DNA sequence: GTTTCATAGTGACGCCCGTCACTGTCAGAG
DNA sequence: CTCTGACAGTGACGGGCGTCACTATGAAAC
């Protein structure tokens, strides 16, 4: 049985290097490349003939989910394992829709990471059970595309006028979209709506 | 020369284990304990006679800075190296005031971590240069204690009435404190003020 | 002992915000 | 073709929000 070739992507150099050290302890695993942004992932997988890509979701440039899309379109044989800080239901949903083979949060015990890589490499799905329950309970985003745009523009604490200018809309329209988003999220203010949407991975 | 005994604290089990693997690769370093929350740090340092404690800032219960305080009060000989995700100026300031010997962000190349531990153990200060500049430029928090309380209660997007009830204040007083915080941060709304204060590590 | 400042409160003003009702266009489903 | 739903806009209403002025107390600073 040959070794499993891994590509590692995480924007935090220290965490990336540490994960590499952890995985290289396993005799049957070999980290062949490390990258710090999503747009380098695909090329690294091609150059180093990776068997499994271990990706963080939060990354500059291309995020882990878009990188998964790229890999799955181009390299049918390469498996993808998403490892992320935030166990947001929306992340899991989008990751699986992008074709990810596994999804772990960084709360997972370190000993289980190598096993997860092996399972994914063997063609199995690896997904945190608690997160699946959350994901089902939460459902997908109730927000329409435009409501999402407006709410995303509102997270910084901008005024309605500023949002309207950013998106080239009238203030009234912005208020209507925000009102709809507030209603759908069950919030009382747009700040709360933004927080709820962020926590669920809808933005 | 004997080995340096390390205690590791990070709330994310995967990162914690990975950092342990990275540091244990060094022949002169020995991770003798790993903990997942701040209130276990002091006991672990005592039980395992740690030379250096490597602490994350963001942790449940006691955070890394309060844990540093505990260690420095009780164990004069134990050095503390803070390792954190967010390079917020206020974090650096508070960490050094608590007596921390080093402060690294997780963007640091993995190779430098072991060296940082050795320097700290040798009695040197290890601090990211760019972060020092930020910290000086930003200065310490301009907010009073009460303004900080009120602004912290406002981050979730609550209404003024809700904040007033939480802190047992009149609504008018809450509005006054918020107004002062908005003025001092140069923001236009309380959501923006909350964001600015959070980014600077003032909350 | 006076000054300064943080804290707490009241009351008032004006503007922005959240909501609602209603109009209209356009794309896709039936 | 009709119907639905997303998107965009207008206009109006009421309430909450941000600001200001002013009062008052207690604790540090000089």
XYZ file of C-alpha atoms (C1' of nucleotides) in Angstrom:
466
model
C 0.000 0.000 0.000
C 1.419 3.330 -1.050
C 1.385 6.549 0.958
C -1.419 9.095 0.682
C -0.248 12.384 -0.832
C -1.692 15.471 0.862
C -2.020 19.150 -0.035
C -2.664 21.481 2.899
C -4.338 24.917 2.654
C -4.776 27.317 5.567
C -4.153 31.037 5.695
C -2.513 30.909 9.115
C 1.080 29.833 8.556
C 1.549 28.558 12.078
C -1.543 26.366 12.003
C -0.676 25.157 8.510
C 2.823 24.135 9.565
C 1.549 22.516 12.725
C -1.044 20.444 10.864
C 1.685 19.364 8.460
C 3.823 18.220 11.391
C 0.880 16.320 12.860
C 0.001 14.543 9.622
C 3.623 13.764 8.727
C 3.894 11.792 11.965
C 1.740 9.147 10.278
C 3.881 6.759 8.206
C 1.179 6.337 5.551
C 0.571 10.077 5.076
C 2.813 12.524 3.251
C 2.197 16.284 3.059
C 3.584 17.164 -0.363
C 2.564 20.823 -0.487
C 1.357 23.645 1.747
C -0.358 26.796 0.471
C -1.740 29.879 2.191
C -4.524 30.965 -0.154
C -7.340 29.318 -2.061
C -6.163 30.251 -5.546
C -2.967 28.244 -5.160
C -4.751 25.038 -4.188
C -5.625 23.690 -7.619
C -2.153 24.174 -9.069
C -0.568 22.548 -6.028
C -2.855 19.532 -6.391
C -1.886 19.183 -10.051
C 1.836 19.747 -9.550
C 2.140 17.301 -6.684
C -0.435 14.726 -7.809
C -2.346 15.022 -4.529
C -4.642 12.245 -3.345
C -6.385 14.361 -0.727
C -6.633 18.140 -0.250
C -7.171 19.387 3.308
C -8.715 22.871 3.092
C -9.680 25.594 5.514
C -12.888 27.487 4.657
C -11.774 30.962 5.724
C -9.019 32.015 3.330
C -8.099 35.152 1.404
C -8.839 35.183 -2.318
C -10.627 31.954 -3.147
C -12.213 30.371 -0.077
C -12.141 26.655 0.674
C -15.538 26.002 -0.850
C -14.742 27.640 -4.179
C -11.402 25.824 -4.203
C -13.305 22.571 -3.715
C -15.412 23.438 -6.737
C -12.290 23.950 -8.838
C -10.726 20.686 -7.752
C -13.856 18.634 -8.296
C -14.366 20.053 -11.770
C -10.780 19.454 -12.853
C -9.405 16.530 -10.863
C -11.971 13.790 -10.456
C -9.651 11.548 -8.474
C -8.672 14.044 -5.797
C -10.619 13.885 -2.532
C -11.344 16.989 -0.498
C -11.518 17.276 3.285
C -12.708 20.622 4.667
C -11.368 21.631 8.071
C -12.791 24.804 9.546
C -12.910 26.901 12.683
C -16.598 27.694 12.566
C -19.181 24.917 12.467
C -21.739 26.989 10.626
C -24.586 24.988 9.101
C -24.431 26.935 5.845
C -20.766 26.096 5.418
C -21.446 22.368 5.629
C -24.282 22.608 3.146
C -22.285 24.566 0.618
C -19.207 22.404 1.093
C -21.132 19.215 0.352
C -22.834 20.838 -2.638
C -19.380 21.699 -3.944
C -18.477 18.037 -3.785
C -16.424 17.948 -0.583
C -15.884 14.420 0.765
C -15.446 15.389 4.401
C -16.103 18.238 6.811
C -14.433 18.633 10.213
C -14.403 21.460 12.742
C -11.180 22.360 14.482
C -12.648 21.260 17.814
C -12.138 17.671 16.685
C -9.526 15.709 18.680
C -6.193 15.720 16.867
C -6.009 11.941 16.787
C -9.056 11.756 14.525
C -7.632 13.898 11.735
C -5.393 11.230 10.242
C -8.245 8.717 10.334
C -10.535 11.202 8.635
C -7.985 11.633 5.863
C -7.738 7.861 5.412
C -11.518 7.434 5.322
C -11.919 10.202 2.779
C -9.140 8.722 0.685
C -10.955 5.379 0.838
C -14.069 6.956 -0.667
C -16.054 7.391 2.523
C -17.837 10.514 3.688
C -16.626 12.030 6.954
C -18.969 14.558 8.539
C -19.384 15.692 12.128
C -22.683 14.238 13.389
C -23.646 17.205 15.571
C -23.128 19.537 12.666
C -25.409 17.488 10.438
C -28.173 17.829 13.011
C -27.625 21.588 13.178
C -27.642 21.818 9.429
C -30.938 19.972 9.106
C -32.511 21.997 11.904
C -31.378 25.284 10.421
C -32.252 24.559 6.837
C -30.908 26.533 3.955
C -30.898 30.275 3.814
C -34.381 31.831 3.619
C -32.881 35.002 2.185
C -33.116 35.887 -1.478
C -29.981 36.841 -3.408
C -30.615 40.553 -3.113
C -31.518 40.388 0.557
C -28.243 38.603 1.134
C -26.363 41.325 -0.735
C -27.971 44.081 1.290
C -27.473 42.330 4.616
C -23.836 41.598 3.781
C -23.328 45.292 3.037
C -24.885 46.099 6.401
C -22.586 44.029 8.623
C -19.983 46.798 8.950
C -22.509 49.060 10.635
C -23.032 51.362 7.664
C -26.031 53.636 7.415
C -28.861 52.931 4.981
C -27.688 55.760 2.723
C -24.196 54.255 2.515
C -25.569 50.822 1.640
C -27.839 52.331 -1.002
C -24.891 54.065 -2.622
C -22.727 50.940 -2.519
C -25.349 48.843 -4.282
C -26.741 51.639 -6.460
C -30.225 51.302 -5.012
C -32.729 53.756 -3.599
C -32.834 54.056 0.170
C -36.393 52.815 0.243
C -35.478 49.617 -1.540
C -32.616 49.009 0.867
C -34.973 49.473 3.783
C -37.459 47.061 2.246
C -34.829 44.372 1.730
C -33.491 44.886 5.245
C -37.011 44.706 6.636
C -37.570 41.409 4.827
C -34.262 40.035 6.105
C -35.096 41.094 9.657
C -38.464 39.402 9.418
C -37.095 36.161 7.975
C -34.325 35.849 10.534
C -36.648 36.600 13.429
C -34.434 39.486 14.475
C -35.421 42.873 15.850
C -32.715 45.030 14.277
C -30.516 44.691 11.225
C -27.431 44.263 13.413
C -29.041 41.219 14.990
C -30.183 39.943 11.598
C -26.621 40.257 10.319
C -25.303 38.342 13.321
C -27.838 35.531 12.907
C -27.184 35.236 9.185
C -23.423 35.176 9.762
C -23.673 32.519 12.474
C -25.675 30.307 10.144
C -23.270 30.774 7.267
C -25.838 32.506 5.048
C -23.558 35.370 4.062
C 21.376 21.530 28.758
C 18.058 20.049 29.767
C 14.866 20.080 27.740
C 12.346 22.918 27.966
C 9.042 21.755 29.461
C 5.954 23.244 27.732
C 2.297 23.588 28.604
C -0.020 24.246 25.650
C -3.435 25.940 25.870
C -5.821 26.381 22.923
C -9.549 25.785 22.779
C -9.426 24.108 19.369
C -8.362 20.533 19.967
C -7.078 20.027 16.447
C -4.847 23.097 16.521
C -3.677 22.235 20.003
C -2.671 18.745 19.010
C -1.026 19.974 15.832
C 1.055 22.559 17.691
C 2.101 19.843 20.125
C 3.241 17.682 17.223
C 5.174 20.587 15.740
C 6.945 21.458 18.993
C 7.675 17.858 19.900
C 9.672 17.540 16.695
C 12.339 19.666 18.388
C 14.667 17.545 20.512
C 15.105 20.263 23.130
C 11.362 20.887 23.597
C 8.895 18.682 25.421
C 5.137 19.331 25.558
C 4.234 17.976 28.992
C 0.588 19.045 29.085
C -2.231 20.228 26.807
C -5.362 21.971 28.058
C -8.433 23.366 26.330
C -9.502 26.178 28.633
C -7.858 28.982 30.546
C -8.835 27.841 34.017
C -6.835 24.625 33.654
C -3.606 26.388 32.705
C -2.267 27.287 36.132
C -2.812 23.827 37.602
C -1.165 22.206 34.592
C 1.870 24.463 34.964
C 2.177 23.524 38.639
C 1.595 19.811 38.157
C 4.051 19.468 35.297
C 6.656 22.029 36.429
C 6.398 23.914 33.134
C 9.207 26.192 31.964
C 7.119 27.927 29.305
C 3.341 28.210 28.794
C 2.122 28.717 25.222
C -1.352 30.298 25.409
C -4.049 31.266 22.961
C -5.942 34.490 23.783
C -9.406 33.384 22.721
C -10.503 30.648 25.120
C -13.657 29.768 27.030
C -13.709 30.552 30.742
C -10.466 32.305 31.579
C -8.857 33.859 28.517
C -5.129 33.747 27.791
C -4.454 37.157 29.294
C -6.141 36.398 32.601
C -4.342 33.054 32.668
C -1.064 34.935 32.191
C -1.946 37.063 35.190
C -2.497 33.958 37.305
C 0.765 32.373 36.251
C 2.841 35.486 36.790
C 1.392 36.019 40.250
C 1.956 32.438 41.355
C 4.898 31.025 39.410
C 7.654 33.583 39.003
C 9.901 31.229 37.060
C 7.397 30.254 34.354
C 7.615 32.177 31.085
C 4.522 32.913 29.015
C 4.256 33.071 25.220
C 0.945 34.274 23.811
C -0.068 32.910 20.411
C -3.226 34.337 18.910
C -5.304 34.433 15.756
C -6.078 38.134 15.844
C -3.282 40.687 15.992
C -5.360 43.281 17.770
C -3.356 46.131 19.285
C -5.290 46.008 22.546
C -4.476 42.327 22.979
C -0.743 43.005 22.785
C -0.992 45.847 25.271
C -2.979 43.866 27.783
C -0.821 40.784 27.349
C 2.371 42.692 28.107
C 0.730 44.439 31.061
C -0.156 41.001 32.387
C 3.499 40.075 32.240
C 3.612 37.980 29.073
C 7.144 37.418 27.748
C 6.203 36.964 24.099
C 3.354 37.619 21.670
C 2.970 35.937 18.275
C 0.160 35.934 15.732
C -0.750 32.688 14.006
C 0.374 34.124 10.678
C 3.941 33.599 11.813
C 5.898 30.964 9.855
C 5.844 27.638 11.689
C 9.618 27.427 11.797
C 9.810 30.476 14.044
C 7.655 29.091 16.815
C 10.295 26.842 18.358
C 12.833 29.663 18.262
C 10.363 32.005 19.927
C 9.878 29.474 22.712
C 13.646 29.200 23.191
C 14.104 32.971 23.270
C 11.315 33.415 25.788
C 12.777 30.644 27.910
C 16.126 32.427 27.799
C 14.577 35.552 29.260
C 14.145 37.532 26.045
C 11.055 39.339 24.844
C 9.556 38.108 21.568
C 7.055 40.464 19.951
C 5.965 40.893 16.351
C 7.432 44.195 15.104
C 4.496 45.175 12.881
C 2.109 44.637 15.770
C 4.137 46.925 18.022
C 3.820 49.693 15.454
C 0.049 49.137 15.249
C -0.219 49.166 18.995
C 1.629 52.457 19.329
C -0.387 54.036 16.524
C -3.690 52.884 17.984
C -2.967 53.753 21.584
C -4.916 52.391 24.483
C -8.674 52.365 24.622
C -10.242 55.831 24.846
C -13.393 54.304 26.303
C -14.276 54.505 29.988
C -15.155 51.337 31.881
C -18.869 51.929 31.618
C -18.748 52.885 27.952
C -16.942 49.628 27.323
C -19.648 47.700 29.194
C -22.429 49.320 27.231
C -20.722 48.882 23.894
C -19.969 45.242 24.661
C -23.648 44.703 25.424
C -24.498 46.299 22.080
C -22.438 44.016 19.818
C -25.216 41.434 19.520
C -27.489 43.994 17.883
C -29.782 44.462 20.863
C -32.046 47.440 21.202
C -31.320 50.243 23.675
C -34.119 49.047 25.949
C -32.619 45.541 26.085
C -29.171 46.891 26.931
C -30.633 49.117 29.633
C -32.342 46.133 31.240
C -29.210 43.982 31.064
C -27.090 46.588 32.831
C -29.846 47.940 35.093
C -29.540 51.456 33.696
C -32.011 53.975 32.383
C -32.407 54.124 28.601
C -31.208 57.703 28.553
C -27.948 56.774 30.262
C -27.364 53.950 27.805
C -27.905 56.329 24.905
C -25.473 58.813 26.454
C -22.746 56.184 26.892
C -23.315 54.917 23.372
C -23.151 58.447 22.025
C -19.837 59.004 23.796
C -18.458 55.713 22.436
C -19.562 56.607 18.921
C -17.875 59.983 19.208
C -14.616 58.603 20.601
C -14.320 55.849 18.009
C -15.095 58.202 15.143
C -17.988 55.982 14.095
C -21.392 56.989 12.754
C -23.520 54.238 14.311
C -23.153 51.993 17.327
C -22.720 48.944 15.109
C -19.698 50.596 13.521
C -18.400 51.700 16.915
C -18.695 48.120 18.157
C -16.789 46.861 15.119
C -13.976 49.397 15.545
C -13.650 48.700 19.258
C -13.585 44.945 18.636
C -10.943 45.240 15.915
C -8.715 47.216 18.238
C -9.161 44.791 21.107
C -10.893 47.329 23.335
C -13.738 45.005 24.317
C -10.348 72.764 49.010
C -10.998 73.218 44.474
C -10.828 71.076 40.067
C -11.380 67.400 37.134
C -13.557 63.358 35.464
C -16.431 59.133 35.319
C -20.910 57.786 36.329
C -25.964 58.301 36.280
C -30.023 60.531 35.202
C -33.754 63.695 32.833
C -35.853 65.970 29.054
C -36.126 67.574 24.625
C -35.217 67.794 19.503
C -34.661 65.997 14.879
C -33.513 62.424 11.931
C -33.093 57.892 10.603
C -34.950 53.521 10.707
C -38.324 49.646 10.386
C -42.842 48.739 8.688
C -46.659 48.723 5.652
C -49.412 49.421 1.469
C -49.242 49.770 -3.176
C -47.315 49.953 -8.154
C -44.661 48.003 -11.645
C -41.368 44.873 -14.341
C -39.488 40.555 -15.461
C -38.483 35.502 -15.526
C -39.937 30.926 -14.768
C -43.638 27.352 -13.639
C -48.002 25.502 -14.339
C -51.633 32.574 -20.834
C -51.808 33.042 -16.147
C -49.777 32.951 -11.786
C -46.230 33.245 -8.734
C -42.207 35.278 -6.721
C -37.953 38.155 -6.822
C -36.588 42.772 -7.610
C -37.128 47.824 -7.568
C -39.384 51.829 -6.276
C -42.573 55.467 -3.836
C -44.862 57.456 -0.003
C -46.299 57.663 4.516
C -46.379 56.629 9.580
C -44.567 55.907 14.231
C -40.977 54.852 17.103
C -36.390 54.349 18.192
C -31.987 56.394 17.980
C -28.143 59.857 18.366
C -27.290 64.321 20.157
C -27.268 68.033 23.298
C -27.960 70.702 27.577
C -28.126 70.440 32.203
C -28.057 68.432 37.014
C -25.902 65.678 40.532
C -22.731 62.623 43.171
C -18.336 60.515 44.387
C -13.478 59.732 43.749
C -9.187 60.908 42.434
C -5.674 64.902 41.312
C -3.503 69.362 42.094
